[in-house]
mmCIF file of C-alpha atoms and ligand atoms in Angstrom:
data_model
loop_
_atom_site.group_PDB
_atom_site.id
_atom_site.type_symbol
_atom_site.label_atom_id
_atom_site.label_comp_id
_atom_site.label_asym_id
_atom_site.label_seq_id
_atom_site.Cartn_x
_atom_site.Cartn_y
_atom_site.Cartn_z
ATOM 1 C CA MET A 1 -45.921 13.624 38.712
ATOM 2 C CA ALA A 2 -44.656 16.873 37.162
ATOM 3 C CA VAL A 3 -47.072 19.702 38.009
ATOM 4 C CA MET A 4 -48.065 21.546 34.851
ATOM 5 C CA ASP A 5 -47.373 25.281 34.678
ATOM 6 C CA ALA A 6 -50.423 27.524 34.368
ATOM 7 C CA PRO A 7 -51.302 28.748 30.849
ATOM 8 C CA THR A 8 -49.131 31.753 29.847
ATOM 9 C CA THR A 9 -52.116 34.051 29.286
ATOM 10 C CA VAL A 10 -55.799 33.915 30.214
ATOM 11 C CA ASP A 11 -58.149 33.444 27.254
ATOM 12 C CA ASP A 12 -61.550 34.806 28.331
ATOM 13 C CA ARG A 13 -63.155 34.644 24.898
ATOM 14 C CA PRO A 14 -66.264 32.459 24.575
ATOM 15 C CA GLY A 15 -65.952 28.690 24.193
ATOM 16 C CA PRO A 16 -65.210 25.643 26.313
ATOM 17 C CA THR A 17 -61.890 25.299 28.130
ATOM 18 C CA ASP A 18 -60.315 21.979 29.031
ATOM 19 C CA THR A 19 -59.237 20.747 32.464
ATOM 20 C CA LEU A 20 -56.031 22.812 32.145
ATOM 21 C CA GLY A 21 -57.754 26.046 31.193
ATOM 22 C CA ARG A 22 -57.008 25.809 27.479
ATOM 23 C CA ALA A 23 -59.604 26.924 24.945
ATOM 24 C CA MET A 24 -60.145 25.279 21.544
ATOM 25 C CA ARG A 25 -58.947 27.780 18.930
ATOM 26 C CA ASP A 26 -57.190 25.798 16.242
ATOM 27 C CA LEU A 27 -58.658 22.868 14.265
ATOM 28 C CA ARG A 28 -56.475 20.733 12.026
ATOM 29 C CA ILE A 29 -58.583 18.932 9.452
ATOM 30 C CA SER A 30 -57.111 15.907 7.694
ATOM 31 C CA VAL A 31 -58.916 15.571 4.359
ATOM 32 C CA THR A 32 -57.100 12.334 3.386
ATOM 33 C CA ASP A 33 -54.717 9.787 4.889
ATOM 34 C CA ARG A 34 -53.116 9.303 1.466
ATOM 35 C CA CYS A 35 -49.726 10.720 0.567
ATOM 36 C CA ASN A 36 -47.393 10.536 -2.406
ATOM 37 C CA PHE A 37 -44.325 10.904 -0.183
ATOM 38 C CA ARG A 38 -42.899 8.461 2.372
ATOM 39 C CA CYS A 39 -41.199 10.777 4.847
ATOM 40 C CA THR A 40 -39.125 8.696 7.236
ATOM 41 C CA TYR A 41 -40.396 10.553 10.337
ATOM 42 C CA CYS A 42 -44.063 10.135 9.410
ATOM 43 C CA MET A 43 -44.750 7.309 6.938
ATOM 44 C CA PRO A 44 -41.580 5.241 6.512
ATOM 45 C CA LYS A 45 -41.807 3.141 3.330
ATOM 46 C CA GLU A 46 -40.475 0.080 5.136
ATOM 47 C CA VAL A 47 -43.809 0.072 7.042
ATOM 48 C CA PHE A 48 -46.102 1.882 4.622
ATOM 49 C CA GLY A 49 -45.142 0.417 1.262
ATOM 50 C CA ALA A 50 -46.449 1.394 -2.159
ATOM 51 C CA ASP A 51 -49.315 -1.094 -1.686
ATOM 52 C CA TYR A 52 -50.358 0.208 1.735
ATOM 53 C CA ALA A 53 -54.141 0.055 2.102
ATOM 54 C CA PHE A 54 -55.369 3.581 2.721
ATOM 55 C CA LEU A 55 -58.939 4.337 3.850
ATOM 56 C CA PRO A 56 -61.698 3.271 1.445
ATOM 57 C CA ARG A 57 -63.549 6.265 -0.036
ATOM 58 C CA ASP A 58 -66.830 5.608 1.774
ATOM 59 C CA GLN A 59 -65.077 5.820 5.146
ATOM 60 C CA VAL A 60 -63.659 9.274 4.405
ATOM 61 C CA LEU A 61 -65.733 12.316 5.366
ATOM 62 C CA THR A 62 -67.461 14.035 2.471
ATOM 63 C CA PHE A 63 -66.930 17.763 1.847
ATOM 64 C CA GLU A 64 -70.380 18.424 3.309
ATOM 65 C CA GLU A 65 -69.502 16.478 6.479
ATOM 66 C CA ILE A 66 -66.170 18.294 6.802
ATOM 67 C CA GLU A 67 -67.865 21.685 6.342
ATOM 68 C CA ARG A 68 -70.536 20.858 8.918
ATOM 69 C CA THR A 69 -67.928 19.657 11.420
ATOM 70 C CA ALA A 70 -65.730 22.727 10.886
ATOM 71 C CA ARG A 71 -68.702 25.077 11.212
ATOM 72 C CA THR A 72 -69.630 23.426 14.512
ATOM 73 C CA PHE A 73 -66.072 23.803 15.865
ATOM 74 C CA VAL A 74 -66.060 27.482 14.826
ATOM 75 C CA SER A 75 -69.323 28.005 16.702
ATOM 76 C CA LEU A 76 -67.464 26.699 19.793
ATOM 77 C CA GLY A 77 -64.621 29.216 19.499
ATOM 78 C CA VAL A 78 -62.250 27.803 16.870
ATOM 79 C CA GLU A 79 -60.736 30.657 14.851
ATOM 80 C CA LYS A 80 -58.195 28.880 12.669
ATOM 81 C CA LEU A 81 -58.682 25.947 10.302
ATOM 82 C CA ARG A 82 -55.600 24.164 8.965
ATOM 83 C CA ILE A 83 -56.134 21.691 6.116
ATOM 84 C CA THR A 84 -53.777 18.727 6.296
ATOM 85 C CA GLY A 85 -53.489 15.063 5.338
ATOM 86 C CA GLY A 86 -51.568 12.762 4.500
ATOM 87 C CA GLU A 87 -51.037 15.126 1.584
ATOM 88 C CA PRO A 88 -54.182 17.292 1.210
ATOM 89 C CA LEU A 89 -53.511 18.224 -2.414
ATOM 90 C CA VAL A 90 -54.078 14.615 -3.492
ATOM 91 C CA ARG A 91 -57.760 14.973 -2.492
ATOM 92 C CA ARG A 92 -59.778 15.644 -5.644
ATOM 93 C CA ASP A 93 -61.585 18.985 -6.055
ATOM 94 C CA LEU A 94 -59.942 20.430 -2.945
ATOM 95 C CA PRO A 95 -60.558 24.057 -4.074
ATOM 96 C CA HIS A 96 -64.289 23.331 -3.801
ATOM 97 C CA LEU A 97 -63.891 22.346 -0.141
ATOM 98 C CA ILE A 98 -61.757 25.442 0.482
ATOM 99 C CA GLU A 99 -64.571 27.569 -0.946
ATOM 100 C CA MET A 100 -67.075 25.927 1.423
ATOM 101 C CA LEU A 101 -64.826 26.442 4.456
ATOM 102 C CA ALA A 102 -63.921 30.041 3.528
ATOM 103 C CA ALA A 103 -67.627 30.906 3.772
ATOM 104 C CA ILE A 104 -67.782 29.960 7.460
ATOM 105 C CA ARG A 105 -67.990 32.901 9.859
ATOM 106 C CA ARG A 106 -67.097 33.141 13.543
ATOM 107 C CA PRO A 107 -69.929 33.826 16.030
ATOM 108 C CA ASP A 108 -68.895 37.525 15.989
ATOM 109 C CA GLY A 109 -69.212 37.548 12.197
ATOM 110 C CA GLY A 110 -65.454 37.623 11.662
ATOM 111 C CA GLU A 111 -63.583 35.611 9.038
ATOM 112 C CA ILE A 112 -61.751 32.469 10.052
ATOM 113 C CA ASP A 113 -58.029 31.996 9.444
ATOM 114 C CA LEU A 114 -57.851 29.337 6.697
ATOM 115 C CA THR A 115 -54.482 27.752 5.942
ATOM 116 C CA LEU A 116 -53.036 24.491 4.621
ATOM 117 C CA THR A 117 -49.944 22.313 5.083
ATOM 118 C CA THR A 118 -48.583 20.519 2.019
ATOM 119 C CA ASN A 119 -45.473 18.781 0.712
ATOM 120 C CA GLY A 120 -45.655 21.187 -2.212
ATOM 121 C CA SER A 121 -45.612 18.497 -4.893
ATOM 122 C CA ALA A 122 -48.842 19.773 -6.553
ATOM 123 C CA LEU A 123 -48.696 23.446 -5.599
ATOM 124 C CA ARG A 124 -47.710 24.714 -9.056
ATOM 125 C CA ALA A 125 -50.912 23.171 -10.405
ATOM 126 C CA LEU A 126 -53.243 24.197 -7.570
ATOM 127 C CA ALA A 127 -51.968 27.381 -5.861
ATOM 128 C CA GLY A 128 -54.003 29.706 -8.041
ATOM 129 C CA SER A 129 -57.330 27.883 -7.671
ATOM 130 C CA LEU A 130 -56.817 27.412 -3.917
ATOM 131 C CA ALA A 131 -56.168 31.132 -3.464
ATOM 132 C CA ALA A 132 -59.165 32.023 -5.629
ATOM 133 C CA ALA A 133 -61.311 29.696 -3.477
ATOM 134 C CA GLY A 134 -60.372 31.599 -0.319
ATOM 135 C CA LEU A 135 -57.272 29.924 1.068
ATOM 136 C CA GLN A 136 -55.168 32.577 2.850
ATOM 137 C CA ARG A 137 -51.764 30.959 3.470
ATOM 138 C CA VAL A 138 -49.755 27.784 3.022
ATOM 139 C CA THR A 139 -47.057 25.956 4.929
ATOM 140 C CA VAL A 140 -44.781 23.770 2.825
ATOM 141 C CA SER A 141 -42.698 20.890 4.195
ATOM 142 C CA LEU A 142 -39.121 20.917 2.852
ATOM 143 C CA ASP A 143 -36.315 19.243 4.807
ATOM 144 C CA SER A 144 -33.315 20.174 2.644
ATOM 145 C CA LEU A 145 -32.244 22.022 -0.520
ATOM 146 C CA ASP A 146 -29.977 19.098 -1.392
ATOM 147 C CA ASP A 147 -31.714 16.470 -3.544
ATOM 148 C CA ALA A 148 -29.933 13.495 -1.971
ATOM 149 C CA VAL A 149 -30.600 14.657 1.592
ATOM 150 C CA PHE A 150 -34.205 15.625 0.778
ATOM 151 C CA GLY A 151 -34.647 12.209 -0.835
ATOM 152 C CA ALA A 152 -33.332 10.548 2.327
ATOM 153 C CA MET A 153 -36.016 12.427 4.295
ATOM 154 C CA ASN A 154 -38.996 12.120 1.917
ATOM 155 C CA GLY A 155 -38.379 8.475 1.017
ATOM 156 C CA ILE A 156 -39.194 8.815 -2.697
ATOM 157 C CA ASP A 157 -36.362 10.970 -4.093
ATOM 158 C CA PHE A 158 -38.794 13.768 -4.996
ATOM 159 C CA PRO A 159 -36.763 16.647 -6.520
ATOM 160 C CA VAL A 160 -36.252 19.824 -4.492
ATOM 161 C CA ALA A 161 -36.751 21.955 -7.623
ATOM 162 C CA LYS A 162 -40.402 20.919 -7.921
ATOM 163 C CA VAL A 163 -41.130 21.924 -4.330
ATOM 164 C CA LEU A 164 -39.320 25.249 -4.817
ATOM 165 C CA ASP A 165 -41.399 25.845 -7.933
ATOM 166 C CA GLY A 166 -44.531 25.123 -5.887
ATOM 167 C CA ILE A 167 -43.437 27.684 -3.299
ATOM 168 C CA ASP A 168 -42.945 30.244 -6.081
ATOM 169 C CA ALA A 169 -46.459 29.456 -7.342
ATOM 170 C CA ALA A 170 -47.878 29.994 -3.844
ATOM 171 C CA ILE A 171 -46.130 33.363 -3.547
ATOM 172 C CA GLU A 172 -47.341 34.347 -7.050
ATOM 173 C CA ALA A 173 -50.901 33.397 -5.996
ATOM 174 C CA GLY A 174 -50.670 35.593 -2.890
ATOM 175 C CA LEU A 175 -50.679 32.701 -0.384
ATOM 176 C CA ALA A 176 -48.088 34.550 1.679
ATOM 177 C CA PRO A 177 -46.287 34.651 3.969
ATOM 178 C CA VAL A 178 -45.267 31.122 3.000
ATOM 179 C CA LYS A 179 -43.925 29.158 5.947
ATOM 180 C CA VAL A 180 -41.549 26.259 5.350
ATOM 181 C CA ASN A 181 -41.427 23.396 7.847
ATOM 182 C CA MET A 182 -38.090 21.593 8.135
ATOM 183 C CA VAL A 183 -37.840 18.525 10.375
ATOM 184 C CA VAL A 184 -34.224 18.352 11.608
ATOM 185 C CA ARG A 185 -32.909 14.811 12.197
ATOM 186 C CA ARG A 186 -29.399 14.315 13.478
ATOM 187 C CA GLY A 187 -27.304 12.213 11.186
ATOM 188 C CA VAL A 188 -29.563 12.886 8.197
ATOM 189 C CA ASN A 189 -30.152 16.582 7.414
ATOM 190 C CA GLU A 190 -28.700 18.838 10.136
ATOM 191 C CA SER A 191 -26.070 19.952 7.592
ATOM 192 C CA SER A 192 -28.924 21.435 5.566
ATOM 193 C CA LEU A 193 -29.965 23.823 8.362
ATOM 194 C CA LEU A 194 -27.769 26.817 7.497
ATOM 195 C CA PRO A 195 -28.309 26.585 3.707
ATOM 196 C CA MET A 196 -32.075 26.478 4.407
ATOM 197 C CA ALA A 197 -31.810 29.509 6.721
ATOM 198 C CA ALA A 198 -29.818 31.436 4.094
ATOM 199 C CA TRP A 199 -32.340 30.549 1.362
ATOM 200 C CA ALA A 200 -35.278 31.569 3.558
ATOM 201 C CA ARG A 201 -33.657 34.940 4.297
ATOM 202 C CA GLU A 202 -33.134 35.514 0.556
ATOM 203 C CA THR A 203 -36.636 34.463 -0.525
ATOM 204 C CA GLY A 204 -38.604 35.929 2.376
ATOM 205 C CA VAL A 205 -40.255 32.653 3.384
ATOM 206 C CA VAL A 206 -40.493 31.937 7.117
ATOM 207 C CA LEU A 207 -38.410 28.880 8.037
ATOM 208 C CA ARG A 208 -39.719 26.780 10.909
ATOM 209 C CA CYS A 209 -37.345 24.134 12.204
ATOM 210 C CA ILE A 210 -39.065 21.190 13.879
ATOM 211 C CA GLU A 211 -37.458 18.950 16.478
ATOM 212 C CA TYR A 212 -37.744 15.336 15.293
ATOM 213 C CA MET A 213 -40.645 13.825 17.247
ATOM 214 C CA ASP A 214 -41.831 10.389 18.401
ATOM 215 C CA VAL A 215 -45.110 10.732 16.506
ATOM 216 C CA GLY A 216 -47.070 7.549 15.800
ATOM 217 C CA HIS A 217 -45.363 4.237 16.520
ATOM 218 C CA SER A 218 -43.529 3.371 13.291
ATOM 219 C CA ASN A 219 -40.708 5.879 12.692
ATOM 220 C CA GLY A 220 -38.152 4.223 15.019
ATOM 221 C CA TRP A 221 -37.669 7.483 16.919
ATOM 222 C CA ARG A 222 -34.568 7.859 19.086
ATOM 223 C CA LEU A 223 -33.789 10.780 21.393
ATOM 224 C CA ASP A 224 -30.181 10.957 20.178
ATOM 225 C CA GLU A 225 -31.460 11.822 16.694
ATOM 226 C CA VAL A 226 -33.173 14.954 18.022
ATOM 227 C CA VAL A 227 -31.357 18.240 17.382
ATOM 228 C CA PRO A 228 -32.542 20.397 20.309
ATOM 229 C CA ALA A 229 -34.098 23.802 19.613
ATOM 230 C CA ALA A 230 -31.326 25.526 21.574
ATOM 231 C CA GLU A 231 -28.712 23.953 19.296
ATOM 232 C CA ILE A 232 -30.642 25.014 16.187
ATOM 233 C CA VAL A 233 -30.894 28.625 17.368
ATOM 234 C CA GLU A 234 -27.232 28.640 18.385
ATOM 235 C CA ALA A 235 -26.129 27.403 14.967
ATOM 236 C CA ILE A 236 -28.130 30.061 13.142
ATOM 237 C CA ALA A 237 -27.191 32.834 15.576
ATOM 238 C CA ALA A 238 -23.513 32.038 15.058
ATOM 239 C CA ILE A 239 -23.935 33.315 11.478
ATOM 240 C CA TRP A 240 -26.746 35.889 11.787
ATOM 241 C CA PRO A 241 -27.399 37.597 15.154
ATOM 242 C CA VAL A 242 -30.953 36.999 16.388
ATOM 243 C CA GLU A 243 -33.274 38.052 19.212
ATOM 244 C CA PRO A 244 -36.418 36.384 20.568
ATOM 245 C CA ALA A 245 -39.710 37.610 19.093
ATOM 246 C CA GLU A 246 -43.054 37.656 20.914
ATOM 247 C CA PRO A 247 -45.603 34.968 19.991
ATOM 248 C CA ALA A 248 -48.185 36.300 17.506
ATOM 249 C CA TYR A 249 -50.980 34.672 19.529
ATOM 250 C CA ARG A 250 -51.496 32.323 22.449
ATOM 251 C CA GLY A 251 -50.910 28.751 21.427
ATOM 252 C CA GLU A 252 -48.569 29.589 18.557
ATOM 253 C CA VAL A 253 -46.585 26.395 18.061
ATOM 254 C CA ALA A 254 -43.236 27.841 17.028
ATOM 255 C CA GLY A 255 -40.858 29.813 19.214
ATOM 256 C CA ARG A 256 -40.037 32.858 17.075
ATOM 257 C CA TRP A 257 -36.604 34.454 16.520
ATOM 258 C CA ARG A 258 -35.936 37.714 14.641
ATOM 259 C CA TYR A 259 -32.741 38.493 12.731
ATOM 260 C CA THR A 260 -31.369 41.749 14.148
ATOM 261 C CA ASP A 261 -30.099 42.791 10.698
ATOM 262 C CA GLY A 262 -33.670 42.987 9.373
ATOM 263 C CA GLY A 263 -33.360 39.667 7.538
ATOM 264 C CA GLY A 264 -36.781 38.498 8.744
ATOM 265 C CA GLU A 265 -37.444 35.721 11.243
ATOM 266 C CA PHE A 266 -37.521 31.974 11.754
ATOM 267 C CA GLY A 267 -39.258 29.670 14.179
ATOM 268 C CA VAL A 268 -38.410 26.520 16.111
ATOM 269 C CA ILE A 269 -40.981 23.903 17.150
ATOM 270 C CA SER A 270 -39.532 22.296 20.250
ATOM 271 C CA SER A 271 -41.989 19.611 21.358
ATOM 272 C CA VAL A 272 -39.221 17.388 22.776
ATOM 273 C CA THR A 273 -36.874 19.753 24.632
ATOM 274 C CA GLN A 274 -39.180 22.736 25.400
ATOM 275 C CA PRO A 275 -42.763 21.381 25.493
ATOM 276 C CA PHE A 276 -45.568 23.902 24.933
ATOM 277 C CA CYS A 277 -48.565 21.853 26.083
ATOM 278 C CA ARG A 278 -49.724 24.492 28.578
ATOM 279 C CA ASP A 279 -50.820 26.693 25.682
ATOM 280 C CA CYS A 280 -52.055 23.970 23.346
ATOM 281 C CA THR A 281 -55.379 25.020 21.849
ATOM 282 C CA ARG A 282 -55.349 22.443 19.003
ATOM 283 C CA ALA A 283 -57.905 19.816 18.092
ATOM 284 C CA ARG A 284 -57.572 17.402 15.160
ATOM 285 C CA ILE A 285 -60.101 15.725 12.898
ATOM 286 C CA SER A 286 -58.899 12.724 10.906
ATOM 287 C CA ALA A 287 -60.043 11.882 7.384
ATOM 288 C CA GLU A 288 -62.519 9.330 8.738
ATOM 289 C CA GLY A 289 -63.962 11.765 11.286
ATOM 290 C CA MET A 290 -62.132 10.847 14.501
ATOM 291 C CA LEU A 291 -61.557 13.738 16.920
ATOM 292 C CA TYR A 292 -58.096 13.701 18.538
ATOM 293 C CA THR A 293 -57.166 16.119 21.329
ATOM 294 C CA CYS A 294 -53.387 15.573 21.102
ATOM 295 C CA LEU A 295 -50.826 14.826 18.365
ATOM 296 C CA PHE A 296 -49.612 11.900 20.470
ATOM 297 C CA ALA A 297 -53.073 10.473 21.205
ATOM 298 C CA VAL A 298 -53.595 6.704 21.423
ATOM 299 C CA GLU A 299 -57.354 6.956 20.866
ATOM 300 C CA GLY A 300 -59.926 9.322 19.426
ATOM 301 C CA HIS A 301 -63.660 10.082 19.430
ATOM 302 C CA ASP A 302 -65.882 9.034 16.523
ATOM 303 C CA LEU A 303 -67.731 12.061 15.153
ATOM 304 C CA ARG A 304 -68.541 10.371 11.837
ATOM 305 C CA ALA A 305 -71.026 8.064 13.586
ATOM 306 C CA LEU A 306 -72.842 11.188 14.815
ATOM 307 C CA LEU A 307 -72.652 12.871 11.417
ATOM 308 C CA ARG A 308 -74.139 9.821 9.697
ATOM 309 C CA SER A 309 -76.784 8.955 12.324
ATOM 310 C CA GLY A 310 -78.955 12.039 11.867
ATOM 311 C CA ALA A 311 -77.614 13.920 14.879
ATOM 312 C CA SER A 312 -78.367 17.651 14.840
ATOM 313 C CA ASP A 313 -75.671 20.352 14.799
ATOM 314 C CA ALA A 314 -76.532 21.001 18.443
ATOM 315 C CA ASP A 315 -75.938 17.311 19.281
ATOM 316 C CA LEU A 316 -72.629 17.425 17.426
ATOM 317 C CA GLY A 317 -71.638 20.600 19.251
ATOM 318 C CA ASP A 318 -72.540 19.120 22.622
ATOM 319 C CA ALA A 319 -70.484 16.014 21.931
ATOM 320 C CA ILE A 320 -67.423 18.053 20.905
ATOM 321 C CA GLU A 321 -67.776 20.380 23.894
ATOM 322 C CA THR A 322 -68.074 17.422 26.306
ATOM 323 C CA ILE A 323 -64.892 15.873 24.882
ATOM 324 C CA TRP A 324 -62.952 19.121 25.142
ATOM 325 C CA LEU A 325 -64.119 19.879 28.690
ATOM 326 C CA ARG A 326 -62.623 16.528 29.769
ATOM 327 C CA ARG A 327 -59.337 17.053 27.902
ATOM 328 C CA GLY A 328 -56.128 16.953 29.943
ATOM 329 C CA ASP A 329 -53.516 16.056 27.314
ATOM 330 C CA ARG A 330 -49.901 17.107 27.841
ATOM 331 C CA TYR A 331 -47.938 14.292 26.303
ATOM 332 C CA SER A 332 -44.785 16.287 25.603
ATOM 333 C CA GLU A 333 -44.542 17.269 29.256
ATOM 334 C CA LEU A 334 -44.829 13.621 30.270
ATOM 335 C CA ARG A 335 -42.670 12.061 27.536
ATOM 336 C CA SER A 336 -40.417 9.396 29.061
ATOM 337 C CA GLN A 337 -39.160 5.835 28.604
ATOM 338 C CA ALA A 338 -42.546 4.719 29.893
ATOM 339 C CA THR A 339 -44.451 6.578 27.157
ATOM 340 C CA SER A 340 -42.190 5.371 24.353
ATOM 341 C CA SER A 341 -44.131 2.125 23.777
ATOM 342 C CA LEU A 342 -47.593 3.699 23.701
ATOM 343 C CA PRO A 343 -49.567 2.787 20.529
ATOM 344 C CA ARG A 344 -49.830 6.400 19.344
ATOM 345 C CA ILE A 345 -51.990 7.070 16.305
ATOM 346 C CA GLU A 346 -49.874 7.695 13.206
ATOM 347 C CA MET A 347 -49.348 11.377 12.422
ATOM 348 C CA PHE A 348 -50.514 11.032 8.799
ATOM 349 C CA ALA A 349 -53.729 9.437 10.066
ATOM 350 C CA MET A 350 -54.672 12.445 12.183
ATOM 351 C CA GLY A 351 -53.356 15.334 10.194
ATOM 352 C CA GLY A 352 -50.116 16.256 11.924
HETATM 353 S S1 SF4 B 446 -48.137 17.097 23.027
HETATM 354 FE FE1 SF4 B 446 -50.359 17.171 22.763
HETATM 355 S S2 SF4 B 446 -51.052 18.589 24.336
HETATM 356 FE FE2 SF4 B 446 -48.860 18.912 24.100
HETATM 357 S S3 SF4 B 446 -48.656 20.553 22.615
HETATM 358 FE FE3 SF4 B 446 -48.564 18.640 21.458
HETATM 359 S S4 SF4 B 446 -50.663 18.241 20.822
HETATM 360 FE FE4 SF4 B 446 -50.744 19.750 22.472
#
């Protein structure tokens, strides 16, 4: 059994730490399991067709339940809330929820970091109202600037131009710096890497390249389709010299690289070849109120039952704290042939 390295830095701020000394600082909240895309690495259309039965409305947490849950997590030390899905912008009246979450304060009275991950398809329509409601930043998923390649990744031939227009709208609304997540899959879009890097340097968005991962149990993941982080950095550095940049905070997912010519920076998320579990401070809440302590979890903890059974905020807090104190997840460090057949929860069902 591989012995896990100690966390890189000690986090002595208040809040529970898990069995590996990791605090809970980052909550990803899935506000819907629905999505208008069918990205091959997340929700392949061969498995999740147009008639796929998503969660019935009454099983999805209400805005009040989401706000109460988020407020409880913040009282336990969470400092960053990331709104996800499925595709969060398909949830009706989302700016209203953003307004409710933006009002939450940390125990020391400080503001929380409130961000959102989207496929960008509805950003032109919503960027302004989301920013006005208190959203601070957005991350947009875009796997290529080439329509055919992007279509091969998103499964519905959604045009690149519409996503680019959404990114412009986000920048106009002040939701910057905009980060752009690009999943790199060998044999599909690795030829898009350098054009994406060039575009990001020109537009000032922060490109984050993601190693293709064995999330869920439906995307047919194969190791030989992973483009390792080292290869990604090497390809970019061959054109624009780079140097490593320090993480902005403990638990930051992406390894950061700075262009030495002042052209900004990019990041690489290397869950497969350079796991970062020892600093993982992330919890996830699914649209139906399940708490997951790892992206590759096979089971979760039902908080909705507590929320709908009259439990107090203190009861809810105790339940969350007890779950976190017992946490020992480090899937990416243990990934092997043996783990490949595990019935992992689908990424879109827990918020990525
Ligand atoms: S594999 Fe699980 S424990 Fe490791 S970094 Fe990812 S979410 Fe965290």
